[in-house]
PDB file of C-alpha atoms in Angstrom:
ATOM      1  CA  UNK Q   1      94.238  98.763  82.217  1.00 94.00           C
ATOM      2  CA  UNK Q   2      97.453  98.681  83.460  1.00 98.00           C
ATOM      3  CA  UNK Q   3      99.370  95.921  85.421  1.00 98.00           C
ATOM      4  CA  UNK Q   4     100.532  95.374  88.567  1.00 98.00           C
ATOM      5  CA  UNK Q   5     102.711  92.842  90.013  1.00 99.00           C
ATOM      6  CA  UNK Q   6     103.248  92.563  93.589  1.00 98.00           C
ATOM      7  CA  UNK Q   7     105.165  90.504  95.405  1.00 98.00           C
ATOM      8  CA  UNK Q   8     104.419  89.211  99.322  1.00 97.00           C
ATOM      9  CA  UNK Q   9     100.344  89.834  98.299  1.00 98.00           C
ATOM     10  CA  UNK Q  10      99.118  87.231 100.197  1.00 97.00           C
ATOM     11  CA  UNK Q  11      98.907  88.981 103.745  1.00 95.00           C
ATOM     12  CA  UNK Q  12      98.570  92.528 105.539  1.00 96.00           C
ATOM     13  CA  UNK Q  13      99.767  95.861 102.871  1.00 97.00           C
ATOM     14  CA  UNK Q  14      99.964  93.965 100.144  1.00 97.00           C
ATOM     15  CA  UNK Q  15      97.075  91.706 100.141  1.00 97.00           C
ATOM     16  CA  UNK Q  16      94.917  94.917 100.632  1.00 97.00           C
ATOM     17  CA  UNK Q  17      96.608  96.695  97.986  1.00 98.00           C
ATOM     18  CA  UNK Q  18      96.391  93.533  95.488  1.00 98.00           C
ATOM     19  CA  UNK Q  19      92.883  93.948  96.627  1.00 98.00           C
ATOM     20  CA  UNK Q  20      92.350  97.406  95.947  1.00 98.00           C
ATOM     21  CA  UNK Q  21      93.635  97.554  92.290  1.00 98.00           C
ATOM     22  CA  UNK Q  22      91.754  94.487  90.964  1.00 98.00           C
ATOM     23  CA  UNK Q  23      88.979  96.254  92.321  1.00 97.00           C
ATOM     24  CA  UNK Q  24      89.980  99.181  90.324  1.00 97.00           C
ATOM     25  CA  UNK Q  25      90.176  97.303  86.939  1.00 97.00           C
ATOM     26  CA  UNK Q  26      93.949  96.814  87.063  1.00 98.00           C
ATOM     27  CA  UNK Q  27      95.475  93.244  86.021  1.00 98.00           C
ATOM     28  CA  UNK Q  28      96.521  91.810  88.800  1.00 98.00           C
ATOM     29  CA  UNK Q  29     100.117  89.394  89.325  1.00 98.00           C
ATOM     30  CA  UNK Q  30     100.091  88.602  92.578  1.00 98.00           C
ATOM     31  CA  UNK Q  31     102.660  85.951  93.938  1.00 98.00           C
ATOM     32  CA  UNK Q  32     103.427  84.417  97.309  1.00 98.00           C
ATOM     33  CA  UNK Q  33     105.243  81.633  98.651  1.00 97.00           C
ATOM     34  CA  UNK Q  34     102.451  79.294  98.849  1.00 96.00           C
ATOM     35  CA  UNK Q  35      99.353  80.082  96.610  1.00 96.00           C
ATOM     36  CA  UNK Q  36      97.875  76.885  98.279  1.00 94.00           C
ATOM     37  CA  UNK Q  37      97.148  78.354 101.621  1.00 94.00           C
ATOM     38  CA  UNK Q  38      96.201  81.745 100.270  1.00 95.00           C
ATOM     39  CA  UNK Q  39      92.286  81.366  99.946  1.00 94.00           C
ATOM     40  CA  UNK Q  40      91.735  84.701 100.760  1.00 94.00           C
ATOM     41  CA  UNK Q  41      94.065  85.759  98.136  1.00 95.00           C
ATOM     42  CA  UNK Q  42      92.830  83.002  95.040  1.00 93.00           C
ATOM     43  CA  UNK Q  43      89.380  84.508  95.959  1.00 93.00           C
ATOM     44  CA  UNK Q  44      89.672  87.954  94.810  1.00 94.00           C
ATOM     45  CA  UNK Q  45      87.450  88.908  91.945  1.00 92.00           C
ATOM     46  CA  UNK Q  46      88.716  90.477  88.878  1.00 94.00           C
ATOM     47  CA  UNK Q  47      91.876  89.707  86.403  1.00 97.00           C
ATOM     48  CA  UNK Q  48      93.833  88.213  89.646  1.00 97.00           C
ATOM     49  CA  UNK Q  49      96.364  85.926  88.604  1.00 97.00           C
ATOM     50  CA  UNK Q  50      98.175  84.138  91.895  1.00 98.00           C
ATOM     51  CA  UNK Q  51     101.519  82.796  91.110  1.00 98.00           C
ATOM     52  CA  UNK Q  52     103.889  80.530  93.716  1.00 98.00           C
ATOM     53  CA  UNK Q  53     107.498  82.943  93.936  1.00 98.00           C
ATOM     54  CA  UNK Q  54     109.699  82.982  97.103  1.00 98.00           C
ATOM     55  CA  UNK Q  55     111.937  86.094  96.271  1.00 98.00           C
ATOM     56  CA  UNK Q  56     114.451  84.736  98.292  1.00 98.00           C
ATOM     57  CA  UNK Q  57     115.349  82.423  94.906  1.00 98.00           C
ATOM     58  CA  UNK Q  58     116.745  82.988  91.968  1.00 98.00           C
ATOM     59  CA  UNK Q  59     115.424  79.996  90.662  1.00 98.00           C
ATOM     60  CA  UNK Q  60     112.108  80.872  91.871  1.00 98.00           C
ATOM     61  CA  UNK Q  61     112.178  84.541  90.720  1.00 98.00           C
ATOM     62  CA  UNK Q  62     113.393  83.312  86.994  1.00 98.00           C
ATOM     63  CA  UNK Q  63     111.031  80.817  86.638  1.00 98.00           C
ATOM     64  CA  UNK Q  64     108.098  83.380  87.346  1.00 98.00           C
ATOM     65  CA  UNK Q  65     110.213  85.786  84.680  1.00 98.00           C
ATOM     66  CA  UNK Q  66     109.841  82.302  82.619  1.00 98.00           C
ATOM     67  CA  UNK Q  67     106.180  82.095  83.172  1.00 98.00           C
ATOM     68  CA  UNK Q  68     105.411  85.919  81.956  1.00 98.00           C
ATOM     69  CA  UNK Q  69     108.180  86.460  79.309  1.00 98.00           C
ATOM     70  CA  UNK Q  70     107.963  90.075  77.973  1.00 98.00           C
ATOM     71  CA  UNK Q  71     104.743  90.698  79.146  1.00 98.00           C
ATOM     72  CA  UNK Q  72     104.902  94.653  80.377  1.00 98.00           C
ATOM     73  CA  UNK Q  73     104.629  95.484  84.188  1.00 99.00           C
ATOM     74  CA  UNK Q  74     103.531  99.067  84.944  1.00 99.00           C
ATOM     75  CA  UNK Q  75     104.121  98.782  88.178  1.00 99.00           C
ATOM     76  CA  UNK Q  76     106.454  96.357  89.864  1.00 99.00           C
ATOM     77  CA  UNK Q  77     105.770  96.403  93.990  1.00 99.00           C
ATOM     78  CA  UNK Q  78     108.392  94.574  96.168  1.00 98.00           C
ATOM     79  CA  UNK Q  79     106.255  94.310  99.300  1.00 98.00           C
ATOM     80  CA  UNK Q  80     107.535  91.265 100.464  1.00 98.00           C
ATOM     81  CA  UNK Q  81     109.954  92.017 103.838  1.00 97.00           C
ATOM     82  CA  UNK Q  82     110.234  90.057 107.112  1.00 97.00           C
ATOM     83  CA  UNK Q  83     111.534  91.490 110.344  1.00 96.00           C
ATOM     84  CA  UNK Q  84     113.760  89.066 111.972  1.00 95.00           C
ATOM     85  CA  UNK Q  85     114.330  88.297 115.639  1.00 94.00           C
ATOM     86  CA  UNK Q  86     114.079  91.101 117.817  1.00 91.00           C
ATOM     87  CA  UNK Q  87     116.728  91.801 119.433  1.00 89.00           C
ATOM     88  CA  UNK Q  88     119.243  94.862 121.412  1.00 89.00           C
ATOM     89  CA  UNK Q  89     122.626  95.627 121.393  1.00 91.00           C
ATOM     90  CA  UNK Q  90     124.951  92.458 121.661  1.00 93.00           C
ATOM     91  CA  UNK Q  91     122.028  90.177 120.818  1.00 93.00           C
ATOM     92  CA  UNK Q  92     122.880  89.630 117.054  1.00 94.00           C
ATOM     93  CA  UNK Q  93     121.551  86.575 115.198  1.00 94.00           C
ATOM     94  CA  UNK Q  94     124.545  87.213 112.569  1.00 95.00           C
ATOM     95  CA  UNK Q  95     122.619  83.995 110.582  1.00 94.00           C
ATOM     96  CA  UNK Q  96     119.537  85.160 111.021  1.00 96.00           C
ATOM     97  CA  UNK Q  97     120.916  88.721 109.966  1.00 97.00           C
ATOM     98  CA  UNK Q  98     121.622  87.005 106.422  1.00 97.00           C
ATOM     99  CA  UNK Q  99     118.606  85.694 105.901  1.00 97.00           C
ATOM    100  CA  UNK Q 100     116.611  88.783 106.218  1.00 98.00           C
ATOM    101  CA  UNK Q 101     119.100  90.842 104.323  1.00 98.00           C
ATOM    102  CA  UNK Q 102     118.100  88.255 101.445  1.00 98.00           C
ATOM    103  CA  UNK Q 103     114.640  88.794 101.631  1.00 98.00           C
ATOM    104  CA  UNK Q 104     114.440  92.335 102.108  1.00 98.00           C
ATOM    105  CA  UNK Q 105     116.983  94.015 100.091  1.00 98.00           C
ATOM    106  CA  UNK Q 106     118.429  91.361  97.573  1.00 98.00           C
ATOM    107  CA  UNK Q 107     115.026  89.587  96.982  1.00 98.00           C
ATOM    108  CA  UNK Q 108     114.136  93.299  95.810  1.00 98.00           C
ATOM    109  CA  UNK Q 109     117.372  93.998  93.809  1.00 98.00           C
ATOM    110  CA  UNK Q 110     116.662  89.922  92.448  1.00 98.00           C
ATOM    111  CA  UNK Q 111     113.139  91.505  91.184  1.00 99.00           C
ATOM    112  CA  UNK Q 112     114.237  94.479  89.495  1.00 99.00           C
ATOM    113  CA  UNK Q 113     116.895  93.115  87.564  1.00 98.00           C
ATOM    114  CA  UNK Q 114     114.861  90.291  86.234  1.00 98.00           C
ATOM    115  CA  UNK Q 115     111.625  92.364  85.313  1.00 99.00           C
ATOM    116  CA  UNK Q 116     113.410  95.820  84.177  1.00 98.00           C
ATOM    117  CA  UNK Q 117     112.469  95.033  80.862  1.00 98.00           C
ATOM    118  CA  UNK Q 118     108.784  94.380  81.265  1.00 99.00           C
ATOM    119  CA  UNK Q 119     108.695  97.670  83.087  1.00 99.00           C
ATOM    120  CA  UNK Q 120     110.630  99.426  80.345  1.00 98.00           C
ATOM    121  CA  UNK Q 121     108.163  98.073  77.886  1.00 98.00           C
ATOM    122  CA  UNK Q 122     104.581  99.275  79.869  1.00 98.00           C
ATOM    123  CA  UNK Q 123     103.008 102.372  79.872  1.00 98.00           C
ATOM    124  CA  UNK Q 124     104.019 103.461  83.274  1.00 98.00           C
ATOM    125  CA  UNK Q 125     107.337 102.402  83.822  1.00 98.00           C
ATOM    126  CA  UNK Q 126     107.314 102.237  87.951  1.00 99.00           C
ATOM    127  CA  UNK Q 127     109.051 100.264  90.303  1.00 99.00           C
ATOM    128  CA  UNK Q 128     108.183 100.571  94.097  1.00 99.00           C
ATOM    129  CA  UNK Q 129     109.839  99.526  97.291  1.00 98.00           C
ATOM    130  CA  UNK Q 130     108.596  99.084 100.697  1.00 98.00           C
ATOM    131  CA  UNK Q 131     110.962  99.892 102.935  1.00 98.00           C
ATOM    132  CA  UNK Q 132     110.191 101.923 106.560  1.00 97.00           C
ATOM    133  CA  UNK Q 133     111.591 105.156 108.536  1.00 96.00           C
ATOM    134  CA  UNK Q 134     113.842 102.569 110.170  1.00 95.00           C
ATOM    135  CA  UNK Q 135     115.721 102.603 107.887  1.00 96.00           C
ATOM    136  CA  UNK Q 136     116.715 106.294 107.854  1.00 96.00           C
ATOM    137  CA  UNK Q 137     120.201 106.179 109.830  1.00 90.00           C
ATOM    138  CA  UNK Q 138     118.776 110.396 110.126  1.00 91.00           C
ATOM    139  CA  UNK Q 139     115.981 108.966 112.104  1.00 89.00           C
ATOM    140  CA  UNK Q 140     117.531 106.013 114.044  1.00 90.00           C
ATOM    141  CA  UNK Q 141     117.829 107.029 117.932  1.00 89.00           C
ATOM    142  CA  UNK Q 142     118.185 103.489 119.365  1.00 89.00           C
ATOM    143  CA  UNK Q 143     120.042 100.859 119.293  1.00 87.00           C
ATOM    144  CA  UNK Q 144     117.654  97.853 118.695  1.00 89.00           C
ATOM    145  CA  UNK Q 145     116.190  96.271 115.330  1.00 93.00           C
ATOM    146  CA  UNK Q 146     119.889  96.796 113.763  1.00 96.00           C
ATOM    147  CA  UNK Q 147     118.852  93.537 111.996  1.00 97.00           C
ATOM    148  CA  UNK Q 148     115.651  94.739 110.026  1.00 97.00           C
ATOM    149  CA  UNK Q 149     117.052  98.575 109.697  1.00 96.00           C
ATOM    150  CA  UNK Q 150     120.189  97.488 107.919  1.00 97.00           C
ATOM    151  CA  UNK Q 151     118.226  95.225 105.749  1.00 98.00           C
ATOM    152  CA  UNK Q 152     116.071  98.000 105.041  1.00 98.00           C
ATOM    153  CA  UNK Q 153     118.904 100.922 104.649  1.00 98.00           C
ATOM    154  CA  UNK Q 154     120.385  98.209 101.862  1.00 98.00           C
ATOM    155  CA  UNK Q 155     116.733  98.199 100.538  1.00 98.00           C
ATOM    156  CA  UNK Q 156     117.141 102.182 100.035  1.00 98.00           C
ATOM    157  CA  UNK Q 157     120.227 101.457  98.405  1.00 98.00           C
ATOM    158  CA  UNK Q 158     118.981  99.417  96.102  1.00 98.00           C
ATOM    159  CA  UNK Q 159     116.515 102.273  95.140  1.00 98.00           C
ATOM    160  CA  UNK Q 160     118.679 104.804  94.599  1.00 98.00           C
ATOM    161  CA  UNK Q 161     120.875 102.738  92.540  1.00 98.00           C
ATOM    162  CA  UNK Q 162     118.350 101.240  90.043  1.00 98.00           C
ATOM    163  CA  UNK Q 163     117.019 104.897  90.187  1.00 98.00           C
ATOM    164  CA  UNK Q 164     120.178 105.843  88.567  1.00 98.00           C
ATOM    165  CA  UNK Q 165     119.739 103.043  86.174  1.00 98.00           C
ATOM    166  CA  UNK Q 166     116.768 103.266  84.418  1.00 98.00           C
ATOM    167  CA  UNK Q 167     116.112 106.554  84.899  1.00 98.00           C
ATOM    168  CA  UNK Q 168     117.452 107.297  81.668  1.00 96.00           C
ATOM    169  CA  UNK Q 169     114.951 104.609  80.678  1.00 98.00           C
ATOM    170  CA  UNK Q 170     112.001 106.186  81.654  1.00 98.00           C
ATOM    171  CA  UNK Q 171     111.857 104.455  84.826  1.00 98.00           C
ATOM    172  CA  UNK Q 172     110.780 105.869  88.032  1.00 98.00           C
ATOM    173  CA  UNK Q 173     111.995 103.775  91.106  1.00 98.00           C
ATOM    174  CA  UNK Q 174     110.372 105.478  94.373  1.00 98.00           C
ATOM    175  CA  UNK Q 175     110.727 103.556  98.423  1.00 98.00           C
ATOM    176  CA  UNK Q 176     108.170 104.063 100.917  1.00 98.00           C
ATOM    177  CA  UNK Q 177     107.042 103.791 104.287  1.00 97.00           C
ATOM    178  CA  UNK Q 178     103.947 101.925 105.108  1.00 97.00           C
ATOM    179  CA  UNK Q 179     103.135 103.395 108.803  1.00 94.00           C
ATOM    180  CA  UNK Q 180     103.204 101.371 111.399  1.00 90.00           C
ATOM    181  CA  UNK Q 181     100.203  98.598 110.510  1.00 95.00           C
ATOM    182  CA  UNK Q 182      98.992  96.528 112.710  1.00 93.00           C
ATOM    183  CA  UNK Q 183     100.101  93.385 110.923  1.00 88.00           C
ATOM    184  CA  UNK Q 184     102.157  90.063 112.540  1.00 80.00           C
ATOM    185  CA  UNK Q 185     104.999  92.236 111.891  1.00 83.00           C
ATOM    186  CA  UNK Q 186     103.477  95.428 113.333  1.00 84.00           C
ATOM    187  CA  UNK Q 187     102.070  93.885 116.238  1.00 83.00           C
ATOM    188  CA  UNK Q 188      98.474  94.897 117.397  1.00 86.00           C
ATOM    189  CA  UNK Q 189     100.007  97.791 119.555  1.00 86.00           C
ATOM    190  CA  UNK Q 190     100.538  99.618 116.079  1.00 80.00           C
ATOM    191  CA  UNK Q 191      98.981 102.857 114.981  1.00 85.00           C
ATOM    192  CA  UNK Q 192      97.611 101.884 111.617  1.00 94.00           C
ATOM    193  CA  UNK Q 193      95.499  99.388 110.007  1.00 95.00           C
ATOM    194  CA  UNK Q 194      95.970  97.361 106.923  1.00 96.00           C
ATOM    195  CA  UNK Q 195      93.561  99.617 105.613  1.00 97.00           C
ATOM    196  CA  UNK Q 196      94.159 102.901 106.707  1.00 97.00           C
ATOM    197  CA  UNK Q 197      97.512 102.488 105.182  1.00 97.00           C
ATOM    198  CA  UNK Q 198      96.244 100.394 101.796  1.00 98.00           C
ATOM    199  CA  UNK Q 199      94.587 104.082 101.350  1.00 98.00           C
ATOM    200  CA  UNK Q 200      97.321 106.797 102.224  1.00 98.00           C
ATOM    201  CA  UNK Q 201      99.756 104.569 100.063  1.00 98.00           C
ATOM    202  CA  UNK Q 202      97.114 104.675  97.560  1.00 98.00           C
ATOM    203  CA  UNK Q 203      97.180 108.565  97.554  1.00 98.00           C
ATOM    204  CA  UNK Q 204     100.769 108.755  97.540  1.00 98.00           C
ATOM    205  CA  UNK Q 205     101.398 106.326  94.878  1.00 98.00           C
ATOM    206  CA  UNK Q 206      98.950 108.524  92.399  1.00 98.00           C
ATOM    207  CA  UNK Q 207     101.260 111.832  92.820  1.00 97.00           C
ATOM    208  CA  UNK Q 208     104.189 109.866  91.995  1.00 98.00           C
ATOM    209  CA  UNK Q 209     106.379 111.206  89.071  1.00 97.00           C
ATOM    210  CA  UNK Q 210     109.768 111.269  87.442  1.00 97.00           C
ATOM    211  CA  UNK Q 211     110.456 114.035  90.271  1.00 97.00           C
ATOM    212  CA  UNK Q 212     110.897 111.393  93.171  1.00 98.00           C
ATOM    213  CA  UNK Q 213     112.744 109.104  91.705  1.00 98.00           C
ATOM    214  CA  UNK Q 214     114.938 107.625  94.307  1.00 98.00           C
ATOM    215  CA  UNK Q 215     113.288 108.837  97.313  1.00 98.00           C
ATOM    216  CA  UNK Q 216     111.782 107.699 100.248  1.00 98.00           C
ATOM    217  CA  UNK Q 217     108.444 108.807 101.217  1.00 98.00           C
ATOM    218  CA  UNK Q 218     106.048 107.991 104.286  1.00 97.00           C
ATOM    219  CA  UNK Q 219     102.834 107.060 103.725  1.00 97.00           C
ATOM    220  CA  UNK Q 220     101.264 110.364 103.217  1.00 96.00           C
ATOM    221  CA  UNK Q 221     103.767 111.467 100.900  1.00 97.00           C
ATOM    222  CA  UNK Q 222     106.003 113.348 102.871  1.00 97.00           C
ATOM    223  CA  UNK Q 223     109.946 112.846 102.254  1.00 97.00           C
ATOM    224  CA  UNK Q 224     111.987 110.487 104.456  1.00 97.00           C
ATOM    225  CA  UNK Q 225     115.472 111.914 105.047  1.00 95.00           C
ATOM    226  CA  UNK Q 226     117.848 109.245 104.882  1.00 90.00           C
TER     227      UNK Q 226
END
């Protein structure tokens, strides 16, 4: 079966999706920050392995690479993101601005370049991102969240880019769009469940081919201009 590692598993999207493939018979690498205080997580059933990574770390993110050597990924899945404060116009945290540009977009790019190899090696050969339609500057209409858009807009950067190099590899490097989930970062206010969007992802992620590489896609499938 194939394998999936996923970063930011322990929680909302990604602990439902970690969920839904070891269900499914997949092999299952799924990291967090603190494996210790993810019961819900170290409970799943199947071949769940749940590995301590902070992909804000170099460190941390080669000594997982350490831990797995060549073993082939078929699908990397850089899920873990934060928001940041949330603030308007004129109300930049320009430290706090760093931060989540680390774990969003260069905790991402930190991923790729580490594991590129294991994906090269698997069967499937897929690397995806979640990013969000705030990050399309086509899209953008307001002028709050500049924090976690940028950080995201990078994130689509970083797609197209390691699109471009490994596509000649085989590789097929594809963002998306969760929906708006009622998570901590959603807020309950949002439209979408853990859940609901676990399952359109789901759907999307099984029509995925060499075609979209480099795209952005919302959670049904349908293209994100940028």
């Amino acid at each position: 079966m194939p394998t999936l590692l996923i970063t930011g598993a322990n929680r909302g999207v990604g602990y439902q999706l970690a969920s839904y493939y070891a269900a499914e018979g997949w092999s299952i690498i799924a990291t967090c920050r603190n494996p210790d205080e993810a019961s819900e997580l170290t409970s799943l059933g199947g071949d769940v392995e749940v590995l301590a990574l902070d992909v804000n770390s170099t460190d941390s993110v080669l000594a997982l690479k350490a831990q797995l050597g060549d073993r082939p990924i078929d699908r990397l899945l850089n899920n873990a993101g934060v928001y940041g404060p949330r603030t308007g116009f004129g109300e930049t945290d320009y430290d706090t601005w760093l931060e989540v540009f680390n774990t969003n977009a260069i905790g991402p790019m930190r991923m790729i370049e580490t594991f590129a190899d294991n994906v090269v090696a698997s069967d499937m050969k897929q690397i995806f991102n979640i990013s969000s339609v705030m990050s399309s500057m086509y899209a953008t209409v307001v002028g709050s969240g500049v924090i976690y858009r940028s950080s995201k807009a990078a994130l689509n950067m970083v797609c197209r880019g390691s699109a471009a190099a490994l596509g000649e590899k085989g590789v097929t490097v594809v963002n998306f769009h969760p929906g708006w989930v009622q998570t901590d970062m959603g807020g309950p206010q949002a439209t979408l469940t853990p859940e609901e969007s676990r399952d359109l992802l789901v759907n999307t992620f099984a029509n995925i081919s060499s075609s979209n590489n480099g795209l952005l896609y919302a959670p049904d499938g349908v293209p994100i201009p940028w």
